[in-house]
Structure formats: structure tokens, C-alpha cells
mmCIF file of C-alpha atoms in Angstrom:
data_model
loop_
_atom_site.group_PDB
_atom_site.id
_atom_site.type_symbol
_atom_site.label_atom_id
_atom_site.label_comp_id
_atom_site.label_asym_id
_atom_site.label_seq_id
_atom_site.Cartn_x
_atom_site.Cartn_y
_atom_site.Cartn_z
ATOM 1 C CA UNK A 27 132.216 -30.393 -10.276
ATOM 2 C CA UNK A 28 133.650 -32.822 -12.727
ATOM 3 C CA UNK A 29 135.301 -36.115 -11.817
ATOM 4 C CA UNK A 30 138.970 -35.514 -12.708
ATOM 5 C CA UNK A 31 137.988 -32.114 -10.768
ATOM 6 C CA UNK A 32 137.427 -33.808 -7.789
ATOM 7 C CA UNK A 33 140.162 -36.166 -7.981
ATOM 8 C CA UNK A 34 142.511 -33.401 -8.491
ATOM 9 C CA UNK A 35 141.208 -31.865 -5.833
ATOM 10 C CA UNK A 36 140.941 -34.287 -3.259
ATOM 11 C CA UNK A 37 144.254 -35.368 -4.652
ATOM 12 C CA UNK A 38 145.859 -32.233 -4.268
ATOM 13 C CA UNK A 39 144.536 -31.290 -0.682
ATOM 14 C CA UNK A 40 145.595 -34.803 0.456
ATOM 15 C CA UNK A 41 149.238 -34.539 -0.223
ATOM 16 C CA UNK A 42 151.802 -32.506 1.615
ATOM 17 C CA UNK A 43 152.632 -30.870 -1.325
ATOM 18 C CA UNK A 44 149.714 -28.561 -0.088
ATOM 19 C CA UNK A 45 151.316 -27.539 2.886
ATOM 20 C CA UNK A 46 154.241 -25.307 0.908
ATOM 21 C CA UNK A 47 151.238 -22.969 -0.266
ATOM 22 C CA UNK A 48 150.658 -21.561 3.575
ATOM 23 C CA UNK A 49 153.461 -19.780 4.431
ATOM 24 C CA UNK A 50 154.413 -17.408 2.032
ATOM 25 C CA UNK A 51 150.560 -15.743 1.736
ATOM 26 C CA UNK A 52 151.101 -15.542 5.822
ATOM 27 C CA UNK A 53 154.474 -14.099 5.410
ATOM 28 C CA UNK A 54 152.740 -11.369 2.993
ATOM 29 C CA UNK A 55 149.580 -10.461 5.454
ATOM 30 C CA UNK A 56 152.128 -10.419 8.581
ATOM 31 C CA UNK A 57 154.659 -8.079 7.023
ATOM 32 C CA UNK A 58 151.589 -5.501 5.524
ATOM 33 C CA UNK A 59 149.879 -5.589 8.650
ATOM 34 C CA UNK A 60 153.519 -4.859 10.928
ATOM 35 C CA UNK A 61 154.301 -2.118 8.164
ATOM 36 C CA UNK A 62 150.933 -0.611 8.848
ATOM 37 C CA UNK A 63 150.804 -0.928 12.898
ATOM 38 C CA UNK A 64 154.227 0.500 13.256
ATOM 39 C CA UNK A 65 152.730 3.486 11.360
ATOM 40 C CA UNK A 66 155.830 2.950 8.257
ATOM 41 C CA UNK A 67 154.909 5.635 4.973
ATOM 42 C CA UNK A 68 152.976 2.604 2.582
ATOM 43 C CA UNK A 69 155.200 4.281 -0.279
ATOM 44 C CA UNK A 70 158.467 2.561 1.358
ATOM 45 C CA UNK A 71 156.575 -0.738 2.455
ATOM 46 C CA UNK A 72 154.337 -1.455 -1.035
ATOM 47 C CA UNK A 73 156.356 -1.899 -3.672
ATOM 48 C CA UNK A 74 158.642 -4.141 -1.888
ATOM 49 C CA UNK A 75 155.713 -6.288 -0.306
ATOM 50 C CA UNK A 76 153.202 -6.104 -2.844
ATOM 51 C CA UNK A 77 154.906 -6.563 -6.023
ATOM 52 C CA UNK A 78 159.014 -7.776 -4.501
ATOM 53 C CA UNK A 79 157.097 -10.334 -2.426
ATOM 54 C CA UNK A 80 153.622 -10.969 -3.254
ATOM 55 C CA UNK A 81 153.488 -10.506 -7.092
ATOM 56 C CA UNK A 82 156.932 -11.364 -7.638
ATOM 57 C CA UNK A 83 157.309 -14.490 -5.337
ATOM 58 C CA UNK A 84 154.238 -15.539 -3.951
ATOM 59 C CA UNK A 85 151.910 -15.079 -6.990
ATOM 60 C CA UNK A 86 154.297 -17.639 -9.131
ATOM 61 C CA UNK A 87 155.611 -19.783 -6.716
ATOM 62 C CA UNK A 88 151.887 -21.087 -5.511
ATOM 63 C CA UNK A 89 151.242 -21.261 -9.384
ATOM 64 C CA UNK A 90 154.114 -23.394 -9.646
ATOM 65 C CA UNK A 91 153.732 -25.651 -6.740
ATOM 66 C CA UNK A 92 150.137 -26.378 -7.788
ATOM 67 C CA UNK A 93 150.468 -26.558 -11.156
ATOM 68 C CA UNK A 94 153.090 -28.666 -11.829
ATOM 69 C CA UNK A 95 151.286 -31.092 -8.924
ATOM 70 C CA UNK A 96 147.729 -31.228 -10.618
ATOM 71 C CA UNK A 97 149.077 -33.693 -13.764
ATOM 72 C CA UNK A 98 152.855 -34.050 -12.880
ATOM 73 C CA UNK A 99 152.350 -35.974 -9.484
ATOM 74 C CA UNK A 100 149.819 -37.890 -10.956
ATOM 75 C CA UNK A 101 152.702 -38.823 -13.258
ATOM 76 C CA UNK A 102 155.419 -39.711 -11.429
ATOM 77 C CA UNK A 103 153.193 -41.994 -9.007
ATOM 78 C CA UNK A 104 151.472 -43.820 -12.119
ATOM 79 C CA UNK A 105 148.116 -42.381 -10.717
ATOM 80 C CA UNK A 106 147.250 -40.760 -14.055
ATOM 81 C CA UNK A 107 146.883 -44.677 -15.886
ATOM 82 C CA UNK A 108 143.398 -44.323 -14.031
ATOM 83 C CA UNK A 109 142.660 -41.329 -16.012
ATOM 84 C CA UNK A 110 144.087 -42.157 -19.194
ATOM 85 C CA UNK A 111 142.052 -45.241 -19.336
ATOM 86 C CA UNK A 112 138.763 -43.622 -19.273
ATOM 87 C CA UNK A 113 137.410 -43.141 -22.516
ATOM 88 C CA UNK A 114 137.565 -38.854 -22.249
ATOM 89 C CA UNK A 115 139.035 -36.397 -24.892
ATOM 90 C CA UNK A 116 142.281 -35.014 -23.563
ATOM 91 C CA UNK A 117 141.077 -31.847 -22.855
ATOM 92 C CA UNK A 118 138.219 -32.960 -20.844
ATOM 93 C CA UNK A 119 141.452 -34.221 -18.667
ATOM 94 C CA UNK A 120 143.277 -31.010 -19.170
ATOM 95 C CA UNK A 121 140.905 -28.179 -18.810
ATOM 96 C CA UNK A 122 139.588 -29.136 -14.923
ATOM 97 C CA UNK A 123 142.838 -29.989 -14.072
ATOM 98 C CA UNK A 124 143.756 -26.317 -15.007
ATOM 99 C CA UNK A 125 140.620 -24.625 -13.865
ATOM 100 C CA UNK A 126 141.186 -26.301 -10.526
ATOM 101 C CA UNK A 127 145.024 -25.462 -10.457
ATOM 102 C CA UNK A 128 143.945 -21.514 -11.451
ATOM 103 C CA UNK A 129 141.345 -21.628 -8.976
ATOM 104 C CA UNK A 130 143.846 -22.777 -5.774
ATOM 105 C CA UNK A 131 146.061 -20.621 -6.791
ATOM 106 C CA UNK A 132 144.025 -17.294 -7.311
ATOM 107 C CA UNK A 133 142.302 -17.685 -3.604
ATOM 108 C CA UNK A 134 145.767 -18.716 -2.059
ATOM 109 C CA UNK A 135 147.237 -15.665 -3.781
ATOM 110 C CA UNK A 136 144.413 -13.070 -4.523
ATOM 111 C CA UNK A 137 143.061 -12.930 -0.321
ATOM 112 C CA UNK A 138 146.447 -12.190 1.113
ATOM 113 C CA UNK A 139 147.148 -9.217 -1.573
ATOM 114 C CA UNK A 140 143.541 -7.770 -1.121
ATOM 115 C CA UNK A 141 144.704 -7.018 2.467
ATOM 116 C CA UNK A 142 147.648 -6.063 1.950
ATOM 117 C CA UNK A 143 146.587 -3.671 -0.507
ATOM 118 C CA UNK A 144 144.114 -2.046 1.732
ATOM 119 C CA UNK A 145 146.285 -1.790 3.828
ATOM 120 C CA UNK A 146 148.643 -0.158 1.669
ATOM 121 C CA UNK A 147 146.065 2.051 0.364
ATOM 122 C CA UNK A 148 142.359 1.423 -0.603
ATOM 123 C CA UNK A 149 140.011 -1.532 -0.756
ATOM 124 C CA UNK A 150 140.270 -0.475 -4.555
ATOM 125 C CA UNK A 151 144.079 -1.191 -4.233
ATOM 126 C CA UNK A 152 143.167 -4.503 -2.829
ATOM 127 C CA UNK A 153 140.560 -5.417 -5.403
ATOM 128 C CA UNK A 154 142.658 -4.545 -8.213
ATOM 129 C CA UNK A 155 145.594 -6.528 -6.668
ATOM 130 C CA UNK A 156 143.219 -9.420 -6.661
ATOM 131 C CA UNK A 157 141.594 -9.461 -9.801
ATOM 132 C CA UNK A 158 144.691 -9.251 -11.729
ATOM 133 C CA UNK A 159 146.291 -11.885 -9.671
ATOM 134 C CA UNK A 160 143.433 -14.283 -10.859
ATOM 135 C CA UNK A 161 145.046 -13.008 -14.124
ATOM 136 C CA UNK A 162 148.131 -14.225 -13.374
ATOM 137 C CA UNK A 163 147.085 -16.978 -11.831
ATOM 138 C CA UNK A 164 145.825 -18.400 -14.667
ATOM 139 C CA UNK A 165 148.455 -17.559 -17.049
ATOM 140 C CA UNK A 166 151.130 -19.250 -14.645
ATOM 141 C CA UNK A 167 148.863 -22.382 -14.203
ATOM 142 C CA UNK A 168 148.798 -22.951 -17.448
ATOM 143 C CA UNK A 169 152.744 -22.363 -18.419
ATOM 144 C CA UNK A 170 153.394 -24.444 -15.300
ATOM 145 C CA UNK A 171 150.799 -27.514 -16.384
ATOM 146 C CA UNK A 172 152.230 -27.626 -19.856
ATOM 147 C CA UNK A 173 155.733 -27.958 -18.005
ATOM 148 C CA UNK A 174 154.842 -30.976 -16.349
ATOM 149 C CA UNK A 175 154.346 -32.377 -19.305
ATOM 150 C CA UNK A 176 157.093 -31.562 -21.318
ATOM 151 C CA UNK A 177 159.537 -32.289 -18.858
ATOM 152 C CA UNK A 178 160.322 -34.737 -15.938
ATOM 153 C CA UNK A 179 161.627 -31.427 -13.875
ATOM 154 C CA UNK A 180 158.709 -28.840 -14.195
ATOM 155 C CA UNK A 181 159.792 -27.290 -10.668
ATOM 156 C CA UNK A 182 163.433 -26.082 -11.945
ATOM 157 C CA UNK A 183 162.366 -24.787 -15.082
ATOM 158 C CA UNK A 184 159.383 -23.063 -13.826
ATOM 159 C CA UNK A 185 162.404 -21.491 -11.258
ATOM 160 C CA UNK A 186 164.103 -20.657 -13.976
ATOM 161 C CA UNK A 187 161.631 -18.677 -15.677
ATOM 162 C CA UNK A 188 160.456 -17.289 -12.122
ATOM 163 C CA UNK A 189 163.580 -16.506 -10.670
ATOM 164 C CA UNK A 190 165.831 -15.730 -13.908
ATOM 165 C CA UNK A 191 163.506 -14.621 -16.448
ATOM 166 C CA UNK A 192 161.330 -12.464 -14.538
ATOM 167 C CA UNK A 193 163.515 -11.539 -11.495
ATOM 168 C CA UNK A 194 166.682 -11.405 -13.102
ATOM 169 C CA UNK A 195 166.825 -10.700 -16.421
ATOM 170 C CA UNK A 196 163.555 -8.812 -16.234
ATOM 171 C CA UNK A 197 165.015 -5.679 -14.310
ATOM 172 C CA UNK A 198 168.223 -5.780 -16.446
ATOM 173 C CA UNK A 199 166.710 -5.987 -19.751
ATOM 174 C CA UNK A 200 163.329 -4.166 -21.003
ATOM 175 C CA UNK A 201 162.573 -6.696 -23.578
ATOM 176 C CA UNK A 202 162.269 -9.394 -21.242
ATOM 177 C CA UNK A 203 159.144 -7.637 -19.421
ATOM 178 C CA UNK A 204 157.198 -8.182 -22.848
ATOM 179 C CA UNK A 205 157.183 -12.004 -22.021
ATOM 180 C CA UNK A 206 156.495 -11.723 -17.916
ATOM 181 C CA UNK A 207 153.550 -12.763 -16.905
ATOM 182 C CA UNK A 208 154.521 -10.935 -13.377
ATOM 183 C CA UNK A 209 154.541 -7.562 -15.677
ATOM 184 C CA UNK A 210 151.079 -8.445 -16.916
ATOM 185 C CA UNK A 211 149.763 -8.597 -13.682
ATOM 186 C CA UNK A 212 151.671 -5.412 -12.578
ATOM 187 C CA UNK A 213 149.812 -3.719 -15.617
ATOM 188 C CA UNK A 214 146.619 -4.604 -15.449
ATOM 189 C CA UNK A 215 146.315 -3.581 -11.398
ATOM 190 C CA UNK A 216 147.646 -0.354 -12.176
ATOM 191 C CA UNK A 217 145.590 -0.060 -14.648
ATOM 192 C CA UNK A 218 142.274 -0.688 -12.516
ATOM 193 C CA UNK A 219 143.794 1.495 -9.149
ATOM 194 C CA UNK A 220 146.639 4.008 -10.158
ATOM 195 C CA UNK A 221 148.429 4.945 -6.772
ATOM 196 C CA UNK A 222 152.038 5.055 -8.069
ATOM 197 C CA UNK A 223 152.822 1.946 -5.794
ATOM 198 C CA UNK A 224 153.057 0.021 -8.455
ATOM 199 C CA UNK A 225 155.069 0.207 -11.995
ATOM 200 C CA UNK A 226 154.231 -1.367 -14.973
ATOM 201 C CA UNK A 227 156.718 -2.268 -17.273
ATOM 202 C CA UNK A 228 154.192 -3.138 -20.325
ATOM 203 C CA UNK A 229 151.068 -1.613 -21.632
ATOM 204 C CA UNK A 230 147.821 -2.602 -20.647
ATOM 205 C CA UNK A 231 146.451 -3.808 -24.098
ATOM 206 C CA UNK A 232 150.323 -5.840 -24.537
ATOM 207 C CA UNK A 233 149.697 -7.684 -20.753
ATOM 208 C CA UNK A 234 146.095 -8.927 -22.162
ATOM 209 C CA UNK A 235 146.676 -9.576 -25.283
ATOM 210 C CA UNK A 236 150.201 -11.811 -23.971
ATOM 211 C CA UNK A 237 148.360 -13.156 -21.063
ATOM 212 C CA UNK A 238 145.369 -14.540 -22.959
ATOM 213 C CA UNK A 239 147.908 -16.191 -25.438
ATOM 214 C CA UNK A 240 149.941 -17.796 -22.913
ATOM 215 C CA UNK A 241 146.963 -19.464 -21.287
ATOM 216 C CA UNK A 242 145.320 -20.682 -24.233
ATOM 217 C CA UNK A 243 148.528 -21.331 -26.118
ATOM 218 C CA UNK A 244 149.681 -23.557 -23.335
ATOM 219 C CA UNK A 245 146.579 -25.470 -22.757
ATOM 220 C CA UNK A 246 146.446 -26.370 -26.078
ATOM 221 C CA UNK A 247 149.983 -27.590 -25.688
ATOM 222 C CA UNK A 248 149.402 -29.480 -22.446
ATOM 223 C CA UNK A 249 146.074 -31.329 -24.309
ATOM 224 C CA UNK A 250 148.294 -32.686 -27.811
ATOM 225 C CA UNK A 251 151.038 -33.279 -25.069
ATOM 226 C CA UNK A 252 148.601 -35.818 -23.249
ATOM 227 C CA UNK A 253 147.633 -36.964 -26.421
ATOM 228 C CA UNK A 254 150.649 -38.421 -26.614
ATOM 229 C CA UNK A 255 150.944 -40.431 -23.265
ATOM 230 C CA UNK A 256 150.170 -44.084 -23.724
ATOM 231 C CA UNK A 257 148.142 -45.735 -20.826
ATOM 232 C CA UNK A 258 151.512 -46.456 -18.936
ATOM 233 C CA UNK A 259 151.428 -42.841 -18.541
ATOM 234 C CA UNK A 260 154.448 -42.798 -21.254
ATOM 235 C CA UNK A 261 154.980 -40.624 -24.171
ATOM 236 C CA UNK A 262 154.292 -42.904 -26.912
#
């Protein structure tokens, strides 16, 4: 593990900040487990808790939580002038910062929906759920790092993309799903275990194609973003 990898992560375990990421993946194994031991058909419990909750809410608001926290915090408490003074390309800042908020995020996320996919269904379910939630999870890290350096409120945009783009706007209007990183995910699980609990609102080759573009389009916007921050942790 790199330096700024461990800094991010001891930094990121040691703040409270951490805290918010518990109870929502416990809110999504309690209700999937009650659903199941009260013997309720998996058809009316699924798509609400796996995708309404899980891939909808959970999935995007850990993203967001960690990956606005991995550079932003670092930002607002001046921490990042250590960084910035060490003689490192930008994206040798960037990309561990990233891989570390993806990484959080997919084992916070991808655990929970694996059980509540089996018990929904299959262990395939649950493996699918959790593979493309990695998926995601990378995709919304890196929308949600970029954010935190563009802007000095990364938390309300990324809700506004979260809660209007995708939850609003996205079952209103079909074009919208095109640019959802919550349809990618959708698509790609289906994709890998087809049990009609899930609907995808995008093609398969469309949610990879989009998804890979997102993540490397907005790392390469977070690292000439940081290029531009002085050592006072400034845009210059």
C-alpha cells in the first residue's frame, strides 16, 4: 500500500465521517433477512430492497460519503498542503485516493447485497449483485472525487444527481437512464443472474461502455483539477 493510501485510509477510518457508512448496509441485511423469516414471496420484497434501497440508496450514498471525504476533507481542514508539497505527479495523489474510496465503498456495499440476494434468490443472485456493485462503486467514486474538487459542496450536488437525476427524473424520463450509473449496475447484474427481480433500463454493452467512461473520464478530471491547487490547497 502506497503512502497517500494509507493516509487516506487511516484518515478516513479515523473520522466520524465513517460512522454514516454503517447503518444503511444494516438496514438492507435486517429488512432481507425479516422478508425472508416471515416467509414474504421474494418477488414483492426484491425489487424494493435490492434495487429501491440497496442499489438505489445505499450503493450511492456510501460512494458519496466516501468519496467526497478521501480529497474534499483533506481540503477543507488544509490537510492536503502535506500532500501537495511532496514532489508526486497528481495522479499518483489521485489514483490511491480513488482506488481506496472504490475499495470502501464496494465491501461496505457489495457484502450486504450478496446476502440479500441469496436470500432473495441464489448465491448467483448475490454474486452478481456484488460484482456489479464494485461496478458502480467505482463509477460513483470517481464522479463523487472529481466533485470535491470542482466544488466547495460535493455532498449536495452528488444529492442532486442521486436523488434527482437518478431517482427522480430517471423513472419519469427514459433518456435519463442512459446517464445513471444506478442503471448500469442494474444491467450488468441482470445480465450475469436473470431472475426478473431486477429491470434494466439500458443495455448491457451501453452500462459498460458509460461506466468505463465515467470512471476514467472523471479521474482524469479530478488529476488536471489538482493540478491546479497551489500548495495552500487553492486553485491557482
Amino acid at each position: 500500500m502506497s503512502t497517500v493510501s494509507w493516509i487516506t485510509v487511516r484518515g478516513l477510518f479515523g473520522r466520524r465521517r465513517f460512522l454514516l457508512l454503517l447503518p444503511l448496509p444494516v438496514v438492507l441485511v435486517l429488512l432481507a433477512v425479516l422478508s425472508r423469516a416471515l416467509g414474504v414471496d421474494p418477488g414483492e420484497w426484491g425489487p424494493p430492497v435490492l434495487v429501491g434501497l440497496g442499489l438505489a440508496v445505499v450503493l450511492p450514498v456510501v460512494a458519496l460519503i466516501v468519496g467526497t471525504g478521501v480529497l474534499g476533507a483533506e481540503i477543507d481542514d488544509g490537510t492536503v498542503v502535506h500532500i501537495l508539497t511532496k514532489p508526486l505527479p497528481r495522479w499518483q495523489i489521485v489514483l490511491p485516493k480513488l482506488a481506496v474510496a472504490a475499495g470502501v465503498t464496494a465491501v461496505t456495499v457489495a457484502v450486504p447485497l450478496y446476502v440479500a440476494g441469496v436470500l432473495a434468490d441464489s448465491v448467483r443472485l448475490g454474486l452478481s449483485l456484488a460484482v456489479a456493485s464494485a461496478v458502480g462503486a467505482l463509477a460513483y467514486s470517481a464522479l463523487f472525487v472529481a466533485l470535491s474538487l470542482l466544488t466547495r459542496r460535493p455532498v449536495l450536488l452528488g444529492l442532486v444527481y442521486v436523488l434527482i437525476w437518478e431517482g427522480l427524473l430517471g423513472n419519469v424520463v427514459s433518456g435519463t437512464k442512459v446517464l445513471s450509473i444506478q442503471q448500469y449496475v442494474i444491467s450488468i447484474a441482470d445480465r450475469m443472474a436473470p431472475t426478473g427481480l431486477l429491470e434494466a433500463g439500458v443495455s448491457v454493452p451501453v452500462a459498460a461502455v458509460m461506466a468505463t467512461l465515467i470512471s476514467v473520464g472523471f479521474t482524469a478530471l479530478a488529476v488536471d483539477r489538482l493540478r491546479s491547487f497551489s500548495v495552500a490547497g487553492e486553485t491557482s
